[in-house]
Tab-separated table of N, CA and C in Angstrom:
chain	number	residue	atom	x	y	z
J	1	VAL	N	91.697	-136.402	-53.959
J	1	VAL	CA	91.418	-134.993	-54.188
J	1	VAL	C	90.398	-134.538	-53.155
J	2	ARG	N	90.732	-133.486	-52.460
J	2	ARG	CA	89.840	-132.958	-51.430
J	2	ARG	C	89.185	-131.688	-51.954
J	3	VAL	N	87.871	-131.675	-51.927
J	3	VAL	CA	87.127	-130.523	-52.400
J	3	VAL	C	86.859	-129.607	-51.219
J	4	ARG	N	87.168	-128.330	-51.381
J	4	ARG	CA	86.916	-127.356	-50.311
J	4	ARG	C	85.463	-126.972	-50.292
J	5	CYS	N	84.888	-127.005	-49.124
J	5	CYS	CA	83.489	-126.648	-48.930
J	5	CYS	C	83.382	-125.126	-48.825
J	6	PRO	N	82.531	-124.501	-49.645
J	6	PRO	CA	82.414	-123.045	-49.589
J	6	PRO	C	81.699	-122.545	-48.332
J	7	VAL	N	81.044	-123.453	-47.619
J	7	VAL	CA	80.321	-123.090	-46.403
J	7	VAL	C	81.292	-123.112	-45.222
J	8	ARG	N	81.132	-122.175	-44.326
J	8	ARG	CA	81.984	-122.122	-43.141
J	8	ARG	C	81.760	-123.360	-42.281
J	9	ARG	N	82.835	-123.958	-41.841
J	9	ARG	CA	82.754	-125.191	-41.062
J	9	ARG	C	82.811	-124.895	-39.576
J	10	LEU	N	82.266	-125.827	-38.803
J	10	LEU	CA	82.268	-125.691	-37.345
J	10	LEU	C	83.647	-126.034	-36.785
J	11	PRO	N	84.001	-125.457	-35.652
J	11	PRO	CA	85.273	-125.810	-35.005
J	11	PRO	C	85.278	-127.266	-34.542
J	12	LYS	N	86.461	-127.805	-34.399
J	12	LYS	CA	86.655	-129.205	-34.004
J	12	LYS	C	85.955	-129.539	-32.688
J	13	ARG	N	85.808	-128.578	-31.796
J	13	ARG	CA	85.201	-128.858	-30.486
J	13	ARG	C	83.739	-129.283	-30.597
J	14	PHE	N	83.104	-129.050	-31.730
J	14	PHE	CA	81.710	-129.450	-31.935
J	14	PHE	C	81.564	-130.833	-32.583
J	15	GLU	N	82.671	-131.512	-32.805
J	15	GLU	CA	82.640	-132.792	-33.509
J	15	GLU	C	81.714	-133.811	-32.839
J	16	ARG	N	81.818	-133.958	-31.545
J	16	ARG	CA	80.993	-134.946	-30.831
J	16	ARG	C	79.509	-134.607	-30.946
J	17	LEU	N	79.178	-133.344	-30.838
J	17	LEU	CA	77.791	-132.897	-30.946
J	17	LEU	C	77.237	-133.146	-32.348
J	18	VAL	N	78.016	-132.815	-33.363
J	18	VAL	CA	77.582	-133.011	-34.745
J	18	VAL	C	77.463	-134.496	-35.067
J	19	LEU	N	78.418	-135.291	-34.604
J	19	LEU	CA	78.354	-136.736	-34.816
J	19	LEU	C	77.087	-137.308	-34.194
J	20	ALA	N	76.790	-136.935	-32.972
J	20	ALA	CA	75.583	-137.430	-32.298
J	20	ALA	C	74.320	-136.986	-33.026
J	21	PHE	N	74.306	-135.751	-33.511
J	21	PHE	CA	73.148	-135.225	-34.234
J	21	PHE	C	72.884	-136.033	-35.497
J	22	PHE	N	73.911	-136.228	-36.319
J	22	PHE	CA	73.725	-136.970	-37.567
J	22	PHE	C	73.447	-138.454	-37.320
J	23	MET	N	74.157	-139.048	-36.383
J	23	MET	CA	73.945	-140.465	-36.087
J	23	MET	C	72.526	-140.707	-35.591
J	24	ALA	N	72.078	-139.892	-34.657
J	24	ALA	CA	70.714	-140.040	-34.141
J	24	ALA	C	69.695	-139.777	-35.232
J	25	GLY	N	69.938	-138.767	-36.045
J	25	GLY	CA	68.998	-138.443	-37.116
J	25	GLY	C	68.820	-139.578	-38.109
J	26	VAL	N	69.924	-140.150	-38.554
J	26	VAL	CA	69.854	-141.250	-39.513
J	26	VAL	C	69.200	-142.482	-38.891
J	27	MET	N	69.622	-142.829	-37.684
J	27	MET	CA	69.062	-144.010	-37.030
J	27	MET	C	67.562	-143.858	-36.761
J	28	VAL	N	67.158	-142.717	-36.248
J	28	VAL	CA	65.743	-142.493	-35.950
J	28	VAL	C	64.931	-142.471	-37.242
J	29	PHE	N	65.479	-141.868	-38.293
J	29	PHE	CA	64.780	-141.820	-39.578
J	29	PHE	C	64.480	-143.225	-40.092
J	30	VAL	N	65.496	-144.073	-40.111
J	30	VAL	CA	65.338	-145.432	-40.635
J	30	VAL	C	64.450	-146.278	-39.732
J	31	ILE	N	64.719	-146.266	-38.446
J	31	ILE	CA	63.981	-147.133	-37.522
J	31	ILE	C	62.537	-146.686	-37.375
J	32	SER	N	62.306	-145.380	-37.207
J	32	SER	CA	60.924	-144.917	-37.048
J	32	SER	C	60.120	-145.159	-38.317
J	33	GLY	N	60.746	-144.990	-39.468
J	33	GLY	CA	60.035	-145.244	-40.725
J	33	GLY	C	59.668	-146.700	-40.908
J	34	SER	N	60.624	-147.576	-40.663
J	34	SER	CA	60.345	-149.000	-40.855
J	34	SER	C	59.347	-149.527	-39.827
J	35	LEU	N	59.476	-149.107	-38.571
J	35	LEU	CA	58.535	-149.576	-37.552
J	35	LEU	C	57.130	-149.001	-37.751
J	36	THR	N	57.056	-147.760	-38.179
J	36	THR	CA	55.748	-147.173	-38.458
J	36	THR	C	55.064	-147.930	-39.588
J	37	ALA	N	55.797	-148.225	-40.647
J	37	ALA	CA	55.225	-148.967	-41.774
J	37	ALA	C	54.822	-150.379	-41.361
J	38	LEU	N	55.661	-151.042	-40.572
J	38	LEU	CA	55.338	-152.412	-40.137
J	38	LEU	C	54.124	-152.450	-39.206
J	39	ASN	N	54.047	-151.496	-38.290
J	39	ASN	CA	52.985	-151.523	-37.288
J	39	ASN	C	51.657	-150.962	-37.767
J	40	THR	N	51.685	-150.002	-38.672
J	40	THR	CA	50.431	-149.356	-39.069
J	40	THR	C	50.109	-149.492	-40.540
J	41	GLY	N	51.016	-150.075	-41.313
J	41	GLY	CA	50.762	-150.266	-42.726
J	41	GLY	C	51.208	-149.081	-43.569
J	42	ILE	N	51.238	-149.333	-44.871
J	42	ILE	CA	51.667	-148.305	-45.809
J	42	ILE	C	50.439	-147.768	-46.532
J	43	ASP	N	50.160	-146.514	-46.310
J	43	ASP	CA	49.074	-145.834	-47.013
J	43	ASP	C	49.436	-144.367	-47.147
J	44	ARG	N	48.499	-143.555	-47.563
J	44	ARG	CA	48.816	-142.147	-47.824
J	44	ARG	C	49.112	-141.349	-46.558
J	45	THR	N	48.743	-141.874	-45.375
J	45	THR	CA	49.010	-141.144	-44.134
J	45	THR	C	50.335	-141.572	-43.473
J	46	LEU	N	51.044	-142.499	-44.096
J	46	LEU	CA	52.317	-142.970	-43.531
J	46	LEU	C	53.314	-141.829	-43.290
J	47	PRO	N	53.547	-140.937	-44.241
J	47	PRO	CA	54.539	-139.879	-43.973
J	47	PRO	C	54.205	-139.027	-42.740
J	48	LEU	N	52.944	-138.747	-42.512
J	48	LEU	CA	52.556	-137.948	-41.352
J	48	LEU	C	52.790	-138.722	-40.046
J	49	ARG	N	52.412	-139.997	-40.041
J	49	ARG	CA	52.650	-140.832	-38.857
J	49	ARG	C	54.139	-140.982	-38.598
J	50	TRP	N	54.901	-141.156	-39.666
J	50	TRP	CA	56.349	-141.307	-39.577
J	50	TRP	C	56.978	-140.042	-38.996
J	51	LEU	N	56.572	-138.899	-39.503
J	51	LEU	CA	57.100	-137.633	-39.011
J	51	LEU	C	56.762	-137.418	-37.535
J	52	ARG	N	55.558	-137.797	-37.150
J	52	ARG	CA	55.164	-137.660	-35.746
J	52	ARG	C	56.034	-138.540	-34.845
J	53	LEU	N	56.256	-139.773	-35.244
J	53	LEU	CA	57.105	-140.663	-34.457
J	53	LEU	C	58.555	-140.179	-34.443
J	54	PHE	N	59.024	-139.657	-35.570
J	54	PHE	CA	60.371	-139.092	-35.617
J	54	PHE	C	60.501	-137.957	-34.602
J	55	GLY	N	59.475	-137.125	-34.525
J	55	GLY	CA	59.477	-136.005	-33.584
J	55	GLY	C	59.493	-136.433	-32.130
J	56	VAL	N	58.961	-137.606	-31.855
J	56	VAL	CA	58.991	-138.141	-30.489
J	56	VAL	C	60.348	-138.790	-30.200
J	57	ALA	N	60.863	-139.532	-31.166
J	57	ALA	CA	62.068	-140.329	-30.937
J	57	ALA	C	63.362	-139.521	-30.983
J	58	PHE	N	63.446	-138.524	-31.870
J	58	PHE	CA	64.711	-137.796	-32.017
J	58	PHE	C	65.149	-137.073	-30.744
J	59	PRO	N	64.246	-136.396	-30.034
J	59	PRO	CA	64.691	-135.738	-28.791
J	59	PRO	C	65.201	-136.709	-27.725
J	60	ILE	N	64.863	-137.969	-27.847
J	60	ILE	CA	65.390	-138.983	-26.934
J	60	ILE	C	66.721	-139.518	-27.459
J	61	ALA	N	66.776	-139.779	-28.759
J	61	ALA	CA	67.961	-140.389	-29.356
J	61	ALA	C	69.163	-139.454	-29.392
J	62	PHE	N	68.943	-138.169	-29.655
J	62	PHE	CA	70.067	-137.242	-29.796
J	62	PHE	C	70.887	-137.101	-28.506
J	63	PRO	N	70.271	-136.772	-27.368
J	63	PRO	CA	71.096	-136.685	-26.159
J	63	PRO	C	71.677	-138.036	-25.743
J	64	THR	N	70.946	-139.112	-26.027
J	64	THR	CA	71.477	-140.447	-25.713
J	64	THR	C	72.740	-140.704	-26.520
J	65	ALA	N	72.692	-140.420	-27.823
J	65	ALA	CA	73.874	-140.615	-28.675
J	65	ALA	C	75.023	-139.732	-28.215
J	66	PHE	N	74.720	-138.518	-27.807
J	66	PHE	CA	75.762	-137.597	-27.338
J	66	PHE	C	76.457	-138.137	-26.092
J	67	VAL	N	75.669	-138.676	-25.175
J	67	VAL	CA	76.226	-139.168	-23.908
J	67	VAL	C	77.002	-140.469	-24.103
J	68	VAL	N	76.490	-141.394	-24.895
J	68	VAL	CA	77.116	-142.716	-24.994
J	68	VAL	C	78.269	-142.796	-25.990
J	69	THR	N	78.419	-141.810	-26.879
J	69	THR	CA	79.469	-141.882	-27.902
J	69	THR	C	80.862	-142.137	-27.330
J	70	PRO	N	81.314	-141.429	-26.304
J	70	PRO	CA	82.669	-141.710	-25.792
J	70	PRO	C	82.811	-143.134	-25.248
J	71	TYR	N	81.773	-143.640	-24.611
J	71	TYR	CA	81.820	-145.002	-24.066
J	71	TYR	C	81.843	-146.042	-25.179
J	72	VAL	N	81.061	-145.799	-26.215
J	72	VAL	CA	81.017	-146.730	-27.348
J	72	VAL	C	82.359	-146.729	-28.084
J	73	ARG	N	82.978	-145.569	-28.201
J	73	ARG	CA	84.303	-145.505	-28.844
J	73	ARG	C	85.341	-146.302	-28.042
J	74	ARG	N	85.306	-146.168	-26.722
J	74	ARG	CA	86.246	-146.927	-25.877
J	74	ARG	C	85.972	-148.426	-25.972
J	75	LEU	N	84.706	-148.802	-25.957
J	75	LEU	CA	84.355	-150.215	-26.089
J	75	LEU	C	84.811	-150.762	-27.438
J	76	THR	N	84.610	-149.991	-28.480
J	76	THR	CA	85.035	-150.401	-29.814
J	76	THR	C	86.547	-150.566	-29.872
J	77	ALA	N	87.283	-149.661	-29.235
J	77	ALA	CA	88.744	-149.753	-29.225
J	77	ALA	C	89.215	-151.015	-28.511
J	78	ARG	N	88.463	-151.473	-27.524
J	78	ARG	CA	88.820	-152.707	-26.817
J	78	ARG	C	88.574	-153.956	-27.655
J	79	VAL	N	87.603	-153.869	-28.542
J	79	VAL	CA	87.201	-155.032	-29.331
J	79	VAL	C	87.956	-155.124	-30.651
J	80	VAL	N	88.290	-153.981	-31.239
J	80	VAL	CA	88.916	-153.953	-32.556
J	80	VAL	C	90.425	-153.823	-32.406
J	81	ASP	N	91.142	-154.640	-33.165
J	81	ASP	CA	92.606	-154.584	-33.156
J	81	ASP	C	93.065	-153.349	-33.903
J	82	ALA	N	93.906	-152.557	-33.269
J	82	ALA	CA	94.350	-151.284	-33.872
J	82	ALA	C	95.327	-151.471	-34.982
């Protein structure tokens, strides 16, 4: 069963951009949070430090994910049996 989203969806041509945005966001969120906690400890200032590191890392990760996605898809197609 497919549920229709009441929000207007983006055209297909934005798929690569949206994929890179979400992929980078999730990866940076998890990695920056875990590394911040490991390197500086867990205390009441962790969320602020985490957010600051996220703000530094995301602008690097997003364009990187956008650029490498087509290459990673081709590499994956070579490795995985269709």
